[in-house]
Every structure is written in C-alpha cells, then in structure tokens.
Short mmCIF file of C-alpha atoms in Angstrom, two decimals:
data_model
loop_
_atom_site.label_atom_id
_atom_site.label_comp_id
_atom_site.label_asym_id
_atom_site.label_seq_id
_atom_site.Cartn_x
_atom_site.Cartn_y
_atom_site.Cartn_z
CA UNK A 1 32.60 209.65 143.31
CA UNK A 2 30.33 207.83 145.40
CA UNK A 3 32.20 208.93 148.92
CA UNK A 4 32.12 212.39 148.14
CA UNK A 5 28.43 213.35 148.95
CA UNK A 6 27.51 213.40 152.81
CA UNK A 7 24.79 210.43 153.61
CA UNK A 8 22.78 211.55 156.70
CA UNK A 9 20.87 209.06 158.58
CA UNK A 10 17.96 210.92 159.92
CA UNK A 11 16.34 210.32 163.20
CA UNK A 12 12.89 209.89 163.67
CA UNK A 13 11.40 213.52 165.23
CA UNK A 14 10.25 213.71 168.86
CA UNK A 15 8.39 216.83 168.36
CA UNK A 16 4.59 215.91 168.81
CA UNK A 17 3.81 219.36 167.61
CA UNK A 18 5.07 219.38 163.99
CA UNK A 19 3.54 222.22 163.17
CA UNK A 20 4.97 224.82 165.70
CA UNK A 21 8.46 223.12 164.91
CA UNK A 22 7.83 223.99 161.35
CA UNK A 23 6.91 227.68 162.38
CA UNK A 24 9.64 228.12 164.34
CA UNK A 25 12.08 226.66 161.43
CA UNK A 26 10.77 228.98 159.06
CA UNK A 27 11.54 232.18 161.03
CA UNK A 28 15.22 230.78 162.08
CA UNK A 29 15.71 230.37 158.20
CA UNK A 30 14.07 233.69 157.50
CA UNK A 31 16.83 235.55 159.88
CA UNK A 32 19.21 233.75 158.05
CA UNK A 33 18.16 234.91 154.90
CA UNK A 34 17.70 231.80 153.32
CA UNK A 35 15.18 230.28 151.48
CA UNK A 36 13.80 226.69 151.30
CA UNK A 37 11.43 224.46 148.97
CA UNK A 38 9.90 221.76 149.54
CA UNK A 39 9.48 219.48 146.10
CA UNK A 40 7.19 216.44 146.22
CA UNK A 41 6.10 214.26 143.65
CA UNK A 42 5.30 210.56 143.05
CA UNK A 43 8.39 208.01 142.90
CA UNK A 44 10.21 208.85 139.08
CA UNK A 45 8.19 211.53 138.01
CA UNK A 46 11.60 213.30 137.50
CA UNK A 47 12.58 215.50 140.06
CA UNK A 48 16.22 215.23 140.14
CA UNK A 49 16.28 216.01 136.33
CA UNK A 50 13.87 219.03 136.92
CA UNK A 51 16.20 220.41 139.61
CA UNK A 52 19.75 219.91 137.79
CA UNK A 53 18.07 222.01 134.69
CA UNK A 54 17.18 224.43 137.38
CA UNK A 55 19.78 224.86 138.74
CA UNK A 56 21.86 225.42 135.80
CA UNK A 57 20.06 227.94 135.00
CA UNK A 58 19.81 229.68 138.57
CA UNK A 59 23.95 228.77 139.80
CA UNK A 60 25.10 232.35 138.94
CA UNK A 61 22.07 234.24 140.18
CA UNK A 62 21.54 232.19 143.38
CA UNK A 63 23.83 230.43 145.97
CA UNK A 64 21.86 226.93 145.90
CA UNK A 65 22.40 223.70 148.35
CA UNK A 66 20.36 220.67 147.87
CA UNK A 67 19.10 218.24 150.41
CA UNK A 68 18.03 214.51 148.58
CA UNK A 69 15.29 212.84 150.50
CA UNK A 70 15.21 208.93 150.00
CA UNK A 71 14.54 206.14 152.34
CA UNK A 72 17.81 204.41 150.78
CA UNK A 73 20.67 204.95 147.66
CA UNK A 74 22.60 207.90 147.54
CA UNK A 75 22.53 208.14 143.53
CA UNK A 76 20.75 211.38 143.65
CA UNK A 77 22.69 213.35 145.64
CA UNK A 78 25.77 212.22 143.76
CA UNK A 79 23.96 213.12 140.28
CA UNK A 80 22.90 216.65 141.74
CA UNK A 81 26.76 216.99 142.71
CA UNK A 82 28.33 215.39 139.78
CA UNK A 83 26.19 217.63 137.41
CA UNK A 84 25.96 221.22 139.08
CA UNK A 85 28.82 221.05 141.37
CA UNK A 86 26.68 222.70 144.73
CA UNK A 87 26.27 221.38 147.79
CA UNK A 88 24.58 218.49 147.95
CA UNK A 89 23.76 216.11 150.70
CA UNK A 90 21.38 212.94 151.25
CA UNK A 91 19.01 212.62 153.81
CA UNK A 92 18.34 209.09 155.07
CA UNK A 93 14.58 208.70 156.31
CA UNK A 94 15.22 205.56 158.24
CA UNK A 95 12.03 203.73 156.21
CA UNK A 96 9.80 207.01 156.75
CA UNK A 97 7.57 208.14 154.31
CA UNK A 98 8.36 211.80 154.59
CA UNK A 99 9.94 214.40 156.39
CA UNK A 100 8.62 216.73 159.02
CA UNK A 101 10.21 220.38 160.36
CA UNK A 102 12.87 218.27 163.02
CA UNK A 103 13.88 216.28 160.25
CA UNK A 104 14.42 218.80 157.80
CA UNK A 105 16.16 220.89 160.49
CA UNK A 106 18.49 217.79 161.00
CA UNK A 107 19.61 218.17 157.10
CA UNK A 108 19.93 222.00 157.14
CA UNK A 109 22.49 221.06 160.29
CA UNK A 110 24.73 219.69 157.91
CA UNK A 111 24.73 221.96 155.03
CA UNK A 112 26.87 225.32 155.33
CA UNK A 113 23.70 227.73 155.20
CA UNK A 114 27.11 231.06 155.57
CA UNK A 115 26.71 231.71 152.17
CA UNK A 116 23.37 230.14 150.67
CA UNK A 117 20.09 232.03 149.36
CA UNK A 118 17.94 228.57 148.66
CA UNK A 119 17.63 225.49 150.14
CA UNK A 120 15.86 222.73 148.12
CA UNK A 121 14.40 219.98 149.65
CA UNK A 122 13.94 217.20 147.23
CA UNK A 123 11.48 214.99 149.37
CA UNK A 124 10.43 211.15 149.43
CA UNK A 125 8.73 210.36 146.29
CA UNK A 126 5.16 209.91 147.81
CA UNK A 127 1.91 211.58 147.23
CA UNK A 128 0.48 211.40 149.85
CA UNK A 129 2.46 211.22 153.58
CA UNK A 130 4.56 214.54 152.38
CA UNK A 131 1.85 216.43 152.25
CA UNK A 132 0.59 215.91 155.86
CA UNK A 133 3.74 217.32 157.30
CA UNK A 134 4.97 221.08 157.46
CA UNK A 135 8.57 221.06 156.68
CA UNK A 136 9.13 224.12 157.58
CA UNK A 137 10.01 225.03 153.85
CA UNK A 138 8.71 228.90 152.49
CA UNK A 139 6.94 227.12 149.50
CA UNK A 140 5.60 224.11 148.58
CA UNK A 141 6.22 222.88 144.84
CA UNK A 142 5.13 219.66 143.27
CA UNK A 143 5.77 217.83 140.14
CA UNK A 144 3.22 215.50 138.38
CA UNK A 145 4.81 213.40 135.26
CA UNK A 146 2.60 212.74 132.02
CA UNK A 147 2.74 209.33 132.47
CA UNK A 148 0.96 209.12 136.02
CA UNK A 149 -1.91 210.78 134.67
CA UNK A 150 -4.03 214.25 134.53
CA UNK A 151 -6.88 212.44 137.52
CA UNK A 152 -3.93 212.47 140.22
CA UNK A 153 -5.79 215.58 141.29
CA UNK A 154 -8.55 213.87 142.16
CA UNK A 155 -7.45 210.50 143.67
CA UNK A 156 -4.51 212.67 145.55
CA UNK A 157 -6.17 215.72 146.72
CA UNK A 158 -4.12 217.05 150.25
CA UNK A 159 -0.70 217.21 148.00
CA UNK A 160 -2.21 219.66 145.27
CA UNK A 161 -3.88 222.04 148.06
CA UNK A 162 -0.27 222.38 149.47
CA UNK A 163 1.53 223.59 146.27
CA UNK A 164 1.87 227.03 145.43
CA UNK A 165 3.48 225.34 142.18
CA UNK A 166 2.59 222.20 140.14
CA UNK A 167 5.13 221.43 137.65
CA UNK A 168 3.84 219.07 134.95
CA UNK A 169 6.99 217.10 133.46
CA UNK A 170 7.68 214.53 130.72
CA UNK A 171 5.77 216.91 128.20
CA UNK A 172 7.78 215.28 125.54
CA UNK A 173 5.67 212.13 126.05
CA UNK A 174 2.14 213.60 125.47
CA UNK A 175 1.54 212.07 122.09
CA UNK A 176 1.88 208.57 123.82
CA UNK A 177 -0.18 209.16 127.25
CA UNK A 178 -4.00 210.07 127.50
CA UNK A 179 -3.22 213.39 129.60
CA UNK A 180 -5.08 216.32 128.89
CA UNK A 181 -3.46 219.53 129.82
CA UNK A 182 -6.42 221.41 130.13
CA UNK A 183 -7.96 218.82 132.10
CA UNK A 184 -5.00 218.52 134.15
CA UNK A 185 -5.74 221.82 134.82
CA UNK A 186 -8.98 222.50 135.54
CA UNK A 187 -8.56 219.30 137.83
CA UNK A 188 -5.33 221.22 139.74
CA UNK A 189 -7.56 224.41 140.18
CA UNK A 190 -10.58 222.45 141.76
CA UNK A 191 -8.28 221.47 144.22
CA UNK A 192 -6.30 225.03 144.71
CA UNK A 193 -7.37 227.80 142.66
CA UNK A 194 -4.11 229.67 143.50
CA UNK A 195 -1.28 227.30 142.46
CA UNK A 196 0.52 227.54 139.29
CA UNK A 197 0.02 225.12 136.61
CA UNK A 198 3.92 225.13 134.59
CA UNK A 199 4.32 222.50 131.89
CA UNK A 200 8.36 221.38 131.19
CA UNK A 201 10.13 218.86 129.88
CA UNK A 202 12.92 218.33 131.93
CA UNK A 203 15.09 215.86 129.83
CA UNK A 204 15.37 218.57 126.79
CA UNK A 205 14.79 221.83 128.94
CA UNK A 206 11.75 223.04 127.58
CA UNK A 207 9.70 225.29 129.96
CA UNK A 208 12.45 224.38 133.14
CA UNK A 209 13.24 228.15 132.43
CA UNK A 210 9.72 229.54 133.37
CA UNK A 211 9.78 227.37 136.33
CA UNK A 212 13.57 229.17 137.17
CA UNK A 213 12.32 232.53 136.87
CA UNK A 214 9.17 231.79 138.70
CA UNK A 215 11.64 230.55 141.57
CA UNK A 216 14.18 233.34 141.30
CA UNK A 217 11.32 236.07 141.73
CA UNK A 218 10.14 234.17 144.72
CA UNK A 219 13.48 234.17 146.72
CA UNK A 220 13.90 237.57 145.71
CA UNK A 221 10.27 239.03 146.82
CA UNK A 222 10.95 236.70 150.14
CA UNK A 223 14.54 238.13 151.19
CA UNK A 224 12.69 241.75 150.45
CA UNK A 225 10.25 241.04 152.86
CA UNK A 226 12.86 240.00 155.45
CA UNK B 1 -23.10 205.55 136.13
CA UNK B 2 -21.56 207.00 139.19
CA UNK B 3 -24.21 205.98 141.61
CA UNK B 4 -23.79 202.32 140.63
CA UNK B 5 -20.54 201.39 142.66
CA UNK B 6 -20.55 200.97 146.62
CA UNK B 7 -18.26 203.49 147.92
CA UNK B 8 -16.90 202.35 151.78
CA UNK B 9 -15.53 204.81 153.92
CA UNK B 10 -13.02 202.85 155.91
CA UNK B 11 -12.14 203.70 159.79
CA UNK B 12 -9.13 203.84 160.94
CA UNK B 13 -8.03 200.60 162.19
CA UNK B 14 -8.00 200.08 166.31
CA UNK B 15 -6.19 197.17 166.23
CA UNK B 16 -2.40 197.54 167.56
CA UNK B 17 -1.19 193.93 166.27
CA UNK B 18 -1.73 194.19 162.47
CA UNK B 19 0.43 191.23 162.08
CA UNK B 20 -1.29 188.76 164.25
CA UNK B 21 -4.85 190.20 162.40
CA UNK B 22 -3.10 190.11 159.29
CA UNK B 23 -2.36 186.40 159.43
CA UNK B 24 -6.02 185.79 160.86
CA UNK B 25 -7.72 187.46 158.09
CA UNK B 26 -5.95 185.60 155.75
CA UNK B 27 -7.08 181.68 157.49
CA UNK B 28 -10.41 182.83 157.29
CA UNK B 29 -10.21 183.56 154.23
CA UNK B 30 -8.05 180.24 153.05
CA UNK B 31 -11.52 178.68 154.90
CA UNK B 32 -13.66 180.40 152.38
CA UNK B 33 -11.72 179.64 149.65
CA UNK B 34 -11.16 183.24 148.73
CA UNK B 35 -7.24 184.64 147.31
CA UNK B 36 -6.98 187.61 148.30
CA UNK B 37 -4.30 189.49 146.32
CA UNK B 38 -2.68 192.51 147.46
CA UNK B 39 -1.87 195.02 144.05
CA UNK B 40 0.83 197.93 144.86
CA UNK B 41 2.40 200.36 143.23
CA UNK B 42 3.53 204.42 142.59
CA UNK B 43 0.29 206.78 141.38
CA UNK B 44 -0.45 206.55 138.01
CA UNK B 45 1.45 203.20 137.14
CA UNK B 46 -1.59 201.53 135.29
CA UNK B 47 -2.79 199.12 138.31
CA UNK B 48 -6.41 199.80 137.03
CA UNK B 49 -5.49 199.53 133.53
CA UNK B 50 -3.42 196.10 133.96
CA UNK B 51 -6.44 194.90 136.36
CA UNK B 52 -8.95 195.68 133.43
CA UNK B 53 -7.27 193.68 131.10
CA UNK B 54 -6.11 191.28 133.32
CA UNK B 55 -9.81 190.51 134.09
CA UNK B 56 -11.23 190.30 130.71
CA UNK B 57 -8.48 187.19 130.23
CA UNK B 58 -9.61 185.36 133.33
CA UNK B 59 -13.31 186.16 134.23
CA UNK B 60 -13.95 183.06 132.47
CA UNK B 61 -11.74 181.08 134.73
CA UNK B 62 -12.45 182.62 137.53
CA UNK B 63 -14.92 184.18 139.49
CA UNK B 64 -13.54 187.81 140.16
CA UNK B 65 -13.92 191.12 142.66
CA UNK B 66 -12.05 193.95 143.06
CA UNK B 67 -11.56 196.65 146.15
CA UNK B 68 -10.13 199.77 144.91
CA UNK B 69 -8.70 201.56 147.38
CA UNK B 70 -8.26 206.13 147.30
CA UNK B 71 -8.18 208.57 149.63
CA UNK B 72 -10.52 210.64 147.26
CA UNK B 73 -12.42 210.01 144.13
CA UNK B 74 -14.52 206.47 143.06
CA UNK B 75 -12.92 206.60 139.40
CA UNK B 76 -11.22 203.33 139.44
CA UNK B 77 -14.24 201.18 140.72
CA UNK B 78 -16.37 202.82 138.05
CA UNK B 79 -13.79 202.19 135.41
CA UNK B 80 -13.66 198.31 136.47
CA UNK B 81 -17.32 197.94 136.60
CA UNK B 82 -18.33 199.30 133.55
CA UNK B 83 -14.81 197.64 131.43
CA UNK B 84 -15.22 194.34 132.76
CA UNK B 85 -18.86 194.14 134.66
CA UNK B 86 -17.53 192.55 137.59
CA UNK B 87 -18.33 193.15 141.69
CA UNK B 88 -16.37 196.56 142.14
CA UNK B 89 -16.07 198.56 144.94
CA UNK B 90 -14.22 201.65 146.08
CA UNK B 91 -12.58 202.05 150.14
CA UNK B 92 -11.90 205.68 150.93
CA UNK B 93 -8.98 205.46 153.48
CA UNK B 94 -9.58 208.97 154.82
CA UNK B 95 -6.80 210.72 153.85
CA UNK B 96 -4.67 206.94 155.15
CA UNK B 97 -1.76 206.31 153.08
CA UNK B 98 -2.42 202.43 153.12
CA UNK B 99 -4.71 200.00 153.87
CA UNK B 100 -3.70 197.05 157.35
CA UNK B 101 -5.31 194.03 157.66
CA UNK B 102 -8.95 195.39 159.51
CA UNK B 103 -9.21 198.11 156.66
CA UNK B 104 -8.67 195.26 154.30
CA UNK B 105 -11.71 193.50 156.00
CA UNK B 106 -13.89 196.12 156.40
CA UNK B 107 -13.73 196.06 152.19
CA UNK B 108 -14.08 192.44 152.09
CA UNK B 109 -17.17 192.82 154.53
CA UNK B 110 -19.07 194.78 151.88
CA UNK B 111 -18.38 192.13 149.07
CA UNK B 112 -20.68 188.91 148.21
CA UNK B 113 -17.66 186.55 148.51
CA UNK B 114 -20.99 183.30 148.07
CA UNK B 115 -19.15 182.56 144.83
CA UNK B 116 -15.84 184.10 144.33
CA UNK B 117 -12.73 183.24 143.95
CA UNK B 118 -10.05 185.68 143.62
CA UNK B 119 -10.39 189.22 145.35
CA UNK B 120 -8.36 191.84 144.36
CA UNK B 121 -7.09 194.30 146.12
CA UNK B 122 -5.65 197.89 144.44
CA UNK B 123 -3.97 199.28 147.20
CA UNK B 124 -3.41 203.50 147.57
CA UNK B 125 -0.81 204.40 145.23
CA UNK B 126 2.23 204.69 147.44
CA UNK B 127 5.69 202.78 147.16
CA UNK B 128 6.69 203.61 151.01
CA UNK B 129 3.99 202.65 153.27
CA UNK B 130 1.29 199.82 151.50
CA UNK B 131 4.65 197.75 152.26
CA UNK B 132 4.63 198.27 155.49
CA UNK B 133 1.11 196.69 156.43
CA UNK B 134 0.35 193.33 155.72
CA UNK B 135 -3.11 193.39 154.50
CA UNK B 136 -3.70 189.82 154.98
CA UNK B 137 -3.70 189.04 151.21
CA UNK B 138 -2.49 185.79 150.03
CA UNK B 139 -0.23 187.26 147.85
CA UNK B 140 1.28 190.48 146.83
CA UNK B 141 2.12 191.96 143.80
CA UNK B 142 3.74 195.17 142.37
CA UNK B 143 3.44 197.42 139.13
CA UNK B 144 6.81 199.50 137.98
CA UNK B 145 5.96 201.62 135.28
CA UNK B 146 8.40 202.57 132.46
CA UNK B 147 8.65 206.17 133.34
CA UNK B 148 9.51 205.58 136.74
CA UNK B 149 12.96 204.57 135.96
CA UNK B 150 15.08 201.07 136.47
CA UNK B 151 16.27 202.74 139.74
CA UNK B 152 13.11 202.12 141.74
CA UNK B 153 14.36 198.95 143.79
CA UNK B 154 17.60 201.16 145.12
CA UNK B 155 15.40 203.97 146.40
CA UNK B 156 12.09 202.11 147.54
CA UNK B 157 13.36 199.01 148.87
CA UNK B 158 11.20 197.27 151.50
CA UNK B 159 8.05 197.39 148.41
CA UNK B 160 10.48 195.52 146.14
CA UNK B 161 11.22 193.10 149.07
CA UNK B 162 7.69 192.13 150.08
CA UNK B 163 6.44 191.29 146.25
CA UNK B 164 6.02 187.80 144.86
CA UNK B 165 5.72 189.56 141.51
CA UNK B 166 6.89 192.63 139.71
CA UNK B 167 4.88 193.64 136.84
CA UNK B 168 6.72 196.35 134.52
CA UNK B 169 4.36 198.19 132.64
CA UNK B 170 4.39 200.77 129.82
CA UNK B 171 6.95 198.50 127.44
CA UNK B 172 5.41 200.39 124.61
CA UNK B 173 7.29 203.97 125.85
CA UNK B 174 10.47 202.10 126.19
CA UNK B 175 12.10 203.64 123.25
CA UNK B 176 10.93 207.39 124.95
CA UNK B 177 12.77 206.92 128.43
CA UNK B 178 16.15 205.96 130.16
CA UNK B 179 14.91 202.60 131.14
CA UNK B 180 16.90 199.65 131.37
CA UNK B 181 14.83 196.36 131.37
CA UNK B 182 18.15 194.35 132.38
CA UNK B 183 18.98 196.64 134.63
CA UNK B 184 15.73 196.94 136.39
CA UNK B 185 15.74 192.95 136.59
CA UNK B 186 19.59 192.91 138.42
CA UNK B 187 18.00 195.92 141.06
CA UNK B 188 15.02 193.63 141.38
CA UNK B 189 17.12 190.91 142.06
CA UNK B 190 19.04 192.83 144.79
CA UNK B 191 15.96 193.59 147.10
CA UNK B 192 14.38 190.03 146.35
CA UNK B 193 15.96 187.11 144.22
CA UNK B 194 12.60 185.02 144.31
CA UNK B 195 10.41 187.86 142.83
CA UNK B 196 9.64 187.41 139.34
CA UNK B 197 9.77 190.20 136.58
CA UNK B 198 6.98 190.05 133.85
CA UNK B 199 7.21 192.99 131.74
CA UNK B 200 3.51 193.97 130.04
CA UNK B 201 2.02 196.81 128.33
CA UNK B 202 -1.60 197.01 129.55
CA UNK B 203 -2.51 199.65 127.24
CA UNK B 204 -2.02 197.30 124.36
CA UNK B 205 -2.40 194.01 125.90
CA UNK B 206 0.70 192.87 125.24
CA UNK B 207 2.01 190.39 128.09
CA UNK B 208 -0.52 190.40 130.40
CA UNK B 209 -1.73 187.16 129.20
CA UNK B 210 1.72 186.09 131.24
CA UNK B 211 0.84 187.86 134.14
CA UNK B 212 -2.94 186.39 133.56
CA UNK B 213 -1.61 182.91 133.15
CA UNK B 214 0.82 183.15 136.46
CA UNK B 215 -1.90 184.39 138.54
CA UNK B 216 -4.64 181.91 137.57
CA UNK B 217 -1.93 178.95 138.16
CA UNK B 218 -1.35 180.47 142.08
CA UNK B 219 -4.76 180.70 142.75
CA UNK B 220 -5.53 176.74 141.66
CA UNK B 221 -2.18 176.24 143.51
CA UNK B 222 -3.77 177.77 146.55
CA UNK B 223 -6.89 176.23 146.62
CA UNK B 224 -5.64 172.89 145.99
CA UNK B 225 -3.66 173.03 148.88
CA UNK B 226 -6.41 174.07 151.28
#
C-alpha cells in the first residue's frame, strides 16, 4: 500500500514576493475552475479524520484531490487514499514549517487538476508559521481540538484572523477537558468577527456534515462567480 | 492580578551564529550556576499545567523561575505566579515562532537569577521550529499529549530528536483516544534511542513526581560537575 501514494519532496520557494505568487496562483486556479483550501491546525488535532468524513460525504457531489503537508511520513496520504479512494499525494516540506504559494503550486503540479472541483491542502500541523504565508488557497479553514484548549485564540492570534472557518473537533471529549464552547467562541470572534465557529466530532461524524455543506456551498458560489 | 507579572517584548535576534551564542549563553550560565531548561511542545499540550505541578513538588528543593514564552497573551505567567508564587515572567516573541539563544537572554536579563537555581523555559507552542534553535538551555525537554496521537515522532521528527526527555501527558483520556503508549515509545525510540519516555497526567498529578524526581537529580548532576 505504502508505494502507491506519490511522495513529493518540495523545494524551498525562491519567490521573495509570496504574496503576488499567491495572487497569481489563485487566478490560474480560478480559470481552471478549481477550488483550493487551505486547513491548518496544531500537530493531532485531527485533520486527516476531519477530511476523510468530509469527503465521504462530498465524493459524489465534488471531484476532490488531496495534497498531505508533513515535514516527514507518508501515513496520511496513504490513509486519505486507502479510505476515500481520491487522489491523494504527500508533500515533503524539506524541515519547513509551512508552505507558501510556490510550494503549493509545486503539489498542484503533480495532481491531475482535468477533472477536479477542490483541492485540499492539508498543511503542516503548526499554529503559527502557516498562517504567515498566502498559499494561494480560495479559503482558509482551521481546526482547533478540545484538548488544546478554548485560550488558543488568544496565545495564537494571526492563525484565527486568517480563517473564514474554525472547526472545533474532539467534541466527544468535552466532559473530560475544561473547554468552554461559548468561551471558545467569544475568544474566536475577538480575533475575527467573520469566521465560522462549527463544532464536530470527527471520529463518530457528528457535525462533519455542517462543515460539508458549508464547503459544498462555497465551491459552488466560487465556480458561479468564475 | 494581571498587572503583577513582567511582560518582555523580545526583539528579534541580530545575531547570525545562533549556535556559537547558543553555546556561550549556556557557559555563562554553567558560571552562575543557573540550569536553564528548554520546555517544548504542540499548543495546548499542558506545558503550563505539568510546570505548575511540577513546581509545587520541587520549590522546596530548589530555587525556581520560569520564562513563558507567546506571541500574544500573558496567561501562562499569571497562571504560574499565582499557582505556585514563584518569579514568573512572560516574552512576547512578536509574532516569532520560537525563541534562539539572544531571545532566550533577553528573558533571562529581566530575571533576579542572585539565588536561583533552575530556570525554566516554556517555549512557543510549536513542534517544527523551537527545534530548530538552540536556546542555550542546558537541557531540553518535550510534552506529547494524549490527543495528539502515538504518530507524532514519524511526522515531527527533528523535535523528537533534540529531547533528553519526552513527557506524555493526558494518561487520564487514554481510554477516549487511539493512543498507543507502546507504540509511541518504539516511534520515540526511532528519532532518539537515549530519550526517555515518562508518561504523567498533570491534571491529576499522577507521575509527575517521576518527571519531578528526574529533573531535580540532572540539575544536582549539573551543578556538581561545574
């Protein structure tokens, strides 16, 4: 199993202007009609689980391709492949602590974009470097796990103004953390008043659904606006 | 309450050769008899929680300090100071995703080290680049949380590499999450064979007199061999 996903060893970007790169990435994938998110998080806060429930639910509406971010291992691009069966492929970052627009453009080299509507980017897991550099992605969505705590906000705030979406996983765990929704909340909005608070639990489903349709409407309203 | 702890806002460091600084910092500190000791690990992991209780076992024994590092926020120095009443103070890294050896002074500059013995130093939470920098510490440690997952040395390995210690934390949620304490010992093992595992739960105490008990013996180990 292990040979069949594609292990890319990405090269550190020679772009000193990130964030024209990431401009111009953005309208390339807008004439091609496809879509791409960014998800960030904090090392195990689940994101791999969070996008295989996704995806399930999204396979038949969208044409999805995954690119797994990780500075080593391959074992998440071969559990997004073994479990939805969609293109999946793993970036190497070389020891970097994110990715920037040349670097995601590297990965979207080696996907076949012919026949794809979204593109998601799992990143590092890092909460703070990520957020610094413009991938080039449409949207920004993050995911912040019970168990690190509803003060990330505060201690992490450049990552939570760059989310349109903040995804609060592991809800199954609340009885056995300290984390107050509501305060998780009112913390998110002092950061950005405009992103979306969704609570899931990704290990039995609950909520991934509202998170799907929020992402389905999104693609949709973007290829609209093409 | 919030008033009472020194908040530093640290500068950027200038110096190109952290390495050479790194080791420098750390003779002039083996000259004051100070151990410096470098704490890493993911956001939300419990590094403040494990410090707190780690504390209360050895202020006795030792004569304590703590730098907590952020980009944002002074939560964690107020938590320490009012838990444990010890010399607490918080580094803003401005918006820095670690701290190098002449950030790690200009904290150290703002402490009373007349009559201490061990400094600690809770580094930005961040599994990528606080391994990257040598801070000059004596020693370094980790926390691995539980929730993270067993998987953590595969993806983040250079962190895993660079610790004397790995402290898991969270035992009590074992029975909640995929987490396999044997396995997480073998993928520890991979990145460094030296590095010992202590698994702890801070929020009930249990174990951390091990971790307590390891750390006090290094320190007289230290000094004794001035």
């Amino acid at each position: 199993m292990m040979e069949e996903v594609k292990v890319i060893e990405i090269k550190k970007s020679v772009f000193a202007e990130n964030e024209k790169d990431a401009d111009a990435l953005r309208k390339e994938l807008k004439n091609k009609g496809v879509y791409l998110l960014n998800l960030m998080s904090s090392p195990g806060s689940g994101k791999t689980t969070t996008l295989i429930r996704t995806i399930s639910l999204l396979k038949d509406k969208l044409r999805i391709a995954v690119m797994e971010a990780d500075i080593d291992s391959n074992v998440d691009a071969v559990r997004i492949k073994e479990a939805t069966g969609i293109q999946s492929i793993q970036l190497h970052t070389g020891g970097m602590c994110h990715l920037d627009a040349e670097m995601t453009r590297q990965g979207l080299d080696n996907l076949d974009l012919s026949d794809i509507d979204l593109v998601v980017l799992e990143n590092v897991g890092n909460l703070v470097c990520p957020a610094e550099f413009d991938t080039g992605s449409c949207r920004n969505a993050m995911i912040l796990s019970v168990p690190e705590g509803d003060d990330k906000p505060l201690k992490y705030p450049l990552m939570f103004s760059v989310c349109d979406v903040v995804v609060v996983n592991k809800t199954d765990v609340l009885p056995y953390f300290d984390f107050d929704l509501e305060k998780c909340r009112a913390n998110v909005r002092m950061r950005n008043p405009q992103a979306r608070v969704i609570p899931i639990c990704a290990k039995t489903g609950e909520g991934v659904d509202v998170f799907a349709d929020w992402l389905l409407e999104d693609v949709k309203n973007w290829k609209q606006n093409k």
